[in-house]
Short mmCIF file of C-alpha atoms in Angstrom, two decimals:
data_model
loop_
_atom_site.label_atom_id
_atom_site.label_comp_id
_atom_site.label_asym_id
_atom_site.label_seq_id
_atom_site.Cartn_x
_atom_site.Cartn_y
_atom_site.Cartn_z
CA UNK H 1 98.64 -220.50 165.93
CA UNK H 2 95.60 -218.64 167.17
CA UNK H 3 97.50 -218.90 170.70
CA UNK H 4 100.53 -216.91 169.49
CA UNK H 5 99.19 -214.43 167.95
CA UNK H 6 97.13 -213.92 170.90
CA UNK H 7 100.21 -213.95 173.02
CA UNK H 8 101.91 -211.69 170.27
CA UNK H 9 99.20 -209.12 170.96
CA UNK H 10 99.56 -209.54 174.36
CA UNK H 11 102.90 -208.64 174.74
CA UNK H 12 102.75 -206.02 172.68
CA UNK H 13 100.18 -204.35 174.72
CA UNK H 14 102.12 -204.53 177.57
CA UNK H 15 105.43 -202.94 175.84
CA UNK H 16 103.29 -200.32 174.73
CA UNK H 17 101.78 -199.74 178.46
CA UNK H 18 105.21 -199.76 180.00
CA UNK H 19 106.48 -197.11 177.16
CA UNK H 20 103.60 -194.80 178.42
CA UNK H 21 103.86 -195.27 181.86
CA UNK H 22 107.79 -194.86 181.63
CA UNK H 23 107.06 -191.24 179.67
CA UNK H 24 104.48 -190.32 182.00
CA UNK H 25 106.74 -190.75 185.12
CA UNK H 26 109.55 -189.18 183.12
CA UNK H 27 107.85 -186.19 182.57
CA UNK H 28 106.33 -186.16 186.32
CA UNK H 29 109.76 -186.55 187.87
CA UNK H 30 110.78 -183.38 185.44
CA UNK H 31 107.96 -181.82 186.94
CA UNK H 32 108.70 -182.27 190.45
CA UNK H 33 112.29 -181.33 189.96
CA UNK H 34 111.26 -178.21 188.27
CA UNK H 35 108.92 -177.06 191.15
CA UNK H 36 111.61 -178.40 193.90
CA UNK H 37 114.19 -175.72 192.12
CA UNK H 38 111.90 -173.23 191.79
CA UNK H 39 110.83 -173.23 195.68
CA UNK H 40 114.91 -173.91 196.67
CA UNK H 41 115.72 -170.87 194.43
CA UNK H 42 112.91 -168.81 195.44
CA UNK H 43 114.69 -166.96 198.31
CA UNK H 44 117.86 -166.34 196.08
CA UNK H 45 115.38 -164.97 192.92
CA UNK H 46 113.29 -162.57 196.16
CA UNK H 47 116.78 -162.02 197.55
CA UNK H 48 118.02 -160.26 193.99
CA UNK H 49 114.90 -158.22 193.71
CA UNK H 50 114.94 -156.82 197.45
CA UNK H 51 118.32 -155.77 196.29
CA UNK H 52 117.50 -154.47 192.89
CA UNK H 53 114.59 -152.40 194.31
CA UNK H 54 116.86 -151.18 197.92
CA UNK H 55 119.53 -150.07 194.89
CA UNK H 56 117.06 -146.89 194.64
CA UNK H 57 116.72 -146.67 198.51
CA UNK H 58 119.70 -144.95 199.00
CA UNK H 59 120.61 -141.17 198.17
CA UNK H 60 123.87 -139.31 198.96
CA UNK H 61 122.81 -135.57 199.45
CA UNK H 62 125.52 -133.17 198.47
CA UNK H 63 125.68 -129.61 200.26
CA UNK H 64 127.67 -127.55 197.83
CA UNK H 65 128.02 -124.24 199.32
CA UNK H 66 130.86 -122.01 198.96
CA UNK H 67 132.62 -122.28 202.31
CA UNK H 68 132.30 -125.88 202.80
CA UNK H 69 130.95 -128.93 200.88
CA UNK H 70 128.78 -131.14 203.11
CA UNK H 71 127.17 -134.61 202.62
CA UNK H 72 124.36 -136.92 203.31
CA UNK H 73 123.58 -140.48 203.00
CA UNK H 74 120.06 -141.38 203.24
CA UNK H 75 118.27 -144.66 203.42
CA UNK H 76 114.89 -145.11 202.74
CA UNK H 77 112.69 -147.77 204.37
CA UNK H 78 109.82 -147.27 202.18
CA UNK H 79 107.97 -150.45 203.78
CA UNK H 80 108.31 -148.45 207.30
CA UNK H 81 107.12 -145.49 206.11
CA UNK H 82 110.44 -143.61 207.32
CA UNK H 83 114.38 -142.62 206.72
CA UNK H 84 117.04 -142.54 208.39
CA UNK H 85 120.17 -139.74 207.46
CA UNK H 86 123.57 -140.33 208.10
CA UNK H 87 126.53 -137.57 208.14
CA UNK H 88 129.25 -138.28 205.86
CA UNK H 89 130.85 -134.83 206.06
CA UNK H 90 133.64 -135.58 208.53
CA UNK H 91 135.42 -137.93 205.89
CA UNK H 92 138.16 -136.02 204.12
CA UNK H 93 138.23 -138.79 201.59
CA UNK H 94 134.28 -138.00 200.47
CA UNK H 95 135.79 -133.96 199.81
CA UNK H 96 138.50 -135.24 197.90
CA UNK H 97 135.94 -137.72 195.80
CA UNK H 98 133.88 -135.27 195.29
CA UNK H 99 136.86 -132.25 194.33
CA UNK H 100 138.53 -134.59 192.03
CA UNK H 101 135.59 -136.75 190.41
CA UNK H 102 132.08 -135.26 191.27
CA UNK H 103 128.65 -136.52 192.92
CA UNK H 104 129.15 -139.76 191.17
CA UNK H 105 132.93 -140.37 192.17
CA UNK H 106 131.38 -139.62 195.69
CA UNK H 107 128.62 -141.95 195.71
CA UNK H 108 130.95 -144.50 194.90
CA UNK H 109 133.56 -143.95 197.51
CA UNK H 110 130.27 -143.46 200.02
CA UNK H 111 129.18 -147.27 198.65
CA UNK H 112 132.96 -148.63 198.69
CA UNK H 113 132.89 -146.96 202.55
CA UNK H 114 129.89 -147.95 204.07
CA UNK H 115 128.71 -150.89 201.92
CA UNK H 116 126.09 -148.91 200.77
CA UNK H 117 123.86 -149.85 197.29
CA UNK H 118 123.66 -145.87 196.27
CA UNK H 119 123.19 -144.92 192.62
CA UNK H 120 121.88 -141.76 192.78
CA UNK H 121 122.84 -137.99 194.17
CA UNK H 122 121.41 -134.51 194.85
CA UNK H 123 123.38 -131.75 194.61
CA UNK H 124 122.29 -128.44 196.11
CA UNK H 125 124.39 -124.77 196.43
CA UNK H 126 122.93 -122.07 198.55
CA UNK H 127 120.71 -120.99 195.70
CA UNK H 128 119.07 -124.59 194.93
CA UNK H 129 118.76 -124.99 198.99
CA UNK H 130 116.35 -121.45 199.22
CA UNK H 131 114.50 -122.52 196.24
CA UNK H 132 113.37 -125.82 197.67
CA UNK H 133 112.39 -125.14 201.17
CA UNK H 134 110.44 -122.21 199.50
CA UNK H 135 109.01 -124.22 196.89
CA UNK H 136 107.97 -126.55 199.76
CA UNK H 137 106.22 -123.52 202.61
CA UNK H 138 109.27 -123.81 204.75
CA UNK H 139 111.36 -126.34 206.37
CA UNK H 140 110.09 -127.59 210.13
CA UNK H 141 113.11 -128.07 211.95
CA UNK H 142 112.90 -128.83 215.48
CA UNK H 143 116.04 -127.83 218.41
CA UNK H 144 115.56 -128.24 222.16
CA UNK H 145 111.71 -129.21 221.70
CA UNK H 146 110.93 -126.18 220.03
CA UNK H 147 110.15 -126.08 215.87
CA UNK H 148 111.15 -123.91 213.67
CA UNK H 149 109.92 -122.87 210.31
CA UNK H 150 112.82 -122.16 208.21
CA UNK H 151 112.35 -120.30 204.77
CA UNK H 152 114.39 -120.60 202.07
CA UNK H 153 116.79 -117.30 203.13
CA UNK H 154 116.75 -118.48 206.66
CA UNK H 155 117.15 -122.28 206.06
CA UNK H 156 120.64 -120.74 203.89
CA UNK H 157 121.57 -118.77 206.86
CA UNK H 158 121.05 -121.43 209.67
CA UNK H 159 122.70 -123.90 207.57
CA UNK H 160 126.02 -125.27 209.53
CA UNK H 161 125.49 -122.80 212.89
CA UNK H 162 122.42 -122.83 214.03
CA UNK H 163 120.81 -126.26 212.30
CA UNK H 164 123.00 -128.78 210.55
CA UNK H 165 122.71 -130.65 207.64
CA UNK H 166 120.84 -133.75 208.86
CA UNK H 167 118.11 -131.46 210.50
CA UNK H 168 117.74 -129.95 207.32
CA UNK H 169 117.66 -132.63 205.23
CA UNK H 170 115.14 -134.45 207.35
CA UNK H 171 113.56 -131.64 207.66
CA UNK H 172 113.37 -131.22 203.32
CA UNK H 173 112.33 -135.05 203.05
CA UNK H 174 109.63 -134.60 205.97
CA UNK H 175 107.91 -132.20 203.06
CA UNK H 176 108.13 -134.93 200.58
CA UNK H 177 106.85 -138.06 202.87
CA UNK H 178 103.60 -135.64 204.14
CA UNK H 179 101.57 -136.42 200.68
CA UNK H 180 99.09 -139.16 200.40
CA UNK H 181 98.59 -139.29 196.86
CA UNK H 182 101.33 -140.18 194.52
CA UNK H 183 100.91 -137.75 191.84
CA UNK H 184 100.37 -134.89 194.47
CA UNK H 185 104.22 -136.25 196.20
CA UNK H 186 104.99 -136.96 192.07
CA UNK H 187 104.84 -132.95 190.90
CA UNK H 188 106.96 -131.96 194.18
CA UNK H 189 109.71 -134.15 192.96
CA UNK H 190 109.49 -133.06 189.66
CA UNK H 191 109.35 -129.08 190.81
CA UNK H 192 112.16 -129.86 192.74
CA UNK H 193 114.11 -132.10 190.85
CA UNK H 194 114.61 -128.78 188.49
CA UNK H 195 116.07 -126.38 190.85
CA UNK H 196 118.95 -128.70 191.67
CA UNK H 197 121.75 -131.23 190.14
CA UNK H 198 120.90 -134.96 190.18
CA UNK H 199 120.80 -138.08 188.10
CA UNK H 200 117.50 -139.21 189.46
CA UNK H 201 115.47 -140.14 186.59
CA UNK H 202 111.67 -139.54 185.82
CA UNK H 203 111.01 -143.28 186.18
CA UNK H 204 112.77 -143.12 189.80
CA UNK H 205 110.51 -140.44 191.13
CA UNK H 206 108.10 -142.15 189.84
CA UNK H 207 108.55 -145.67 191.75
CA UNK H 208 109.45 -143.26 194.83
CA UNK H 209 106.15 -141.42 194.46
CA UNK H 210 104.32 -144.55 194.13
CA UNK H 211 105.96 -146.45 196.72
CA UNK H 212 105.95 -144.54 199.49
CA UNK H 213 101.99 -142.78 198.75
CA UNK H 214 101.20 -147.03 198.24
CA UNK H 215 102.26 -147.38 201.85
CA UNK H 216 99.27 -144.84 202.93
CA UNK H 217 96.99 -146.53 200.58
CA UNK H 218 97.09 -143.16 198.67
#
């Protein structure tokens, strides 16, 4: 008698060490599977943000002056520090966007064209073009190795003959980039963010400020 309930005991030790050692491997495997996803998905989830954040990196610039309406696509590589412009004016289909449905109907031919991840615009006229180079000390533009300081009457008057619109525009976003603190490059944005038309919101300028014044440790 003694014998079986010793064996009894026995074996129900041993059920009850298997149960435990069964749940403990079950929830290790669960473990293991959960990190293998997370490192096999990690790409994909970095993949998703670097396209989420390069979905503000990209600006059509929108020349509306009376004789003509010219346009600009730039990309900004804030991890390079730099930006690259890219004329879009020669495409009848971006003036008939923009005649027919506005800056936004032309960012999204300009995305549908170039595969581009644009959301947002600028929109200057002759007036808004003057006020910003002023607001800024001038616009360096530089032709044949020599640079010019452009004012806001001058930059107006040059535009299209003499300088075109990339040299401007680089020359405009040159202003901008030359700031090493973030609220200093913050209030330009916001100064000039009033004198023209554009859906970029306070929250953008402010992950532009503080992305590209990060890069310079600013």
């Amino acid at each position: 008698m003694k014998n079986l309930r010793k064996n009894v005991r026995i074996a129900i030790t041993f059920l009850v060490s298997l149960i435990i050692s069964l749940i403990l491997f079950a929830v290790s495997a669960v473990f293991v599977l959960v990190l293998s996803y997370k490192e096999e998905n990690q790409a994909g989830f970095e993949a998703l943000e670097v396209a989420r954040v390069e979905e503000k990196r990209e600006v059509l610039i929108i020349f509306d002056f009376a004789q003509s309406v010219r346009f600009v696509a730039v990309k900004m590589f804030f991890d390079q520090g730099n930006f690259v412009c890219e004329n879009m004016s020669n495409y009848s289909d971006m003036q008939n966007a923009y005649s027919s449905g506005g800056a936004s109907q032309a960012v999204k031919l300009y995305n549908y064209r170039q595969g581009g991840l644009a959301d947002k615009y600028i929109v200057l006229n002759e007036q808004a073009l003057e006020n910003v180079c002023n607001l800024l000390g001038g616009a360096e533009v530089e032709i044949l190795g020599e640079t010019v300081r452009l004012m806001g009457a001058q930059a107006v008057e040059k535009f299209g003959s003499d300088y075109t619109e990339l040299q401007i525009t680089a020359a405009i976003l040159n202003k901008f980039f030359d700031c090493d603190e973030a609220q200093a490059l913050l209030t330009k944005f916001l100064q000039a963010e009033k004198l023209v038309k554009t859906n970029i919101s306070y929250t953008h300028v402010f992950d532009t400020a503080d992305s590209l014044c990060g890069l310079k440790g600013g």
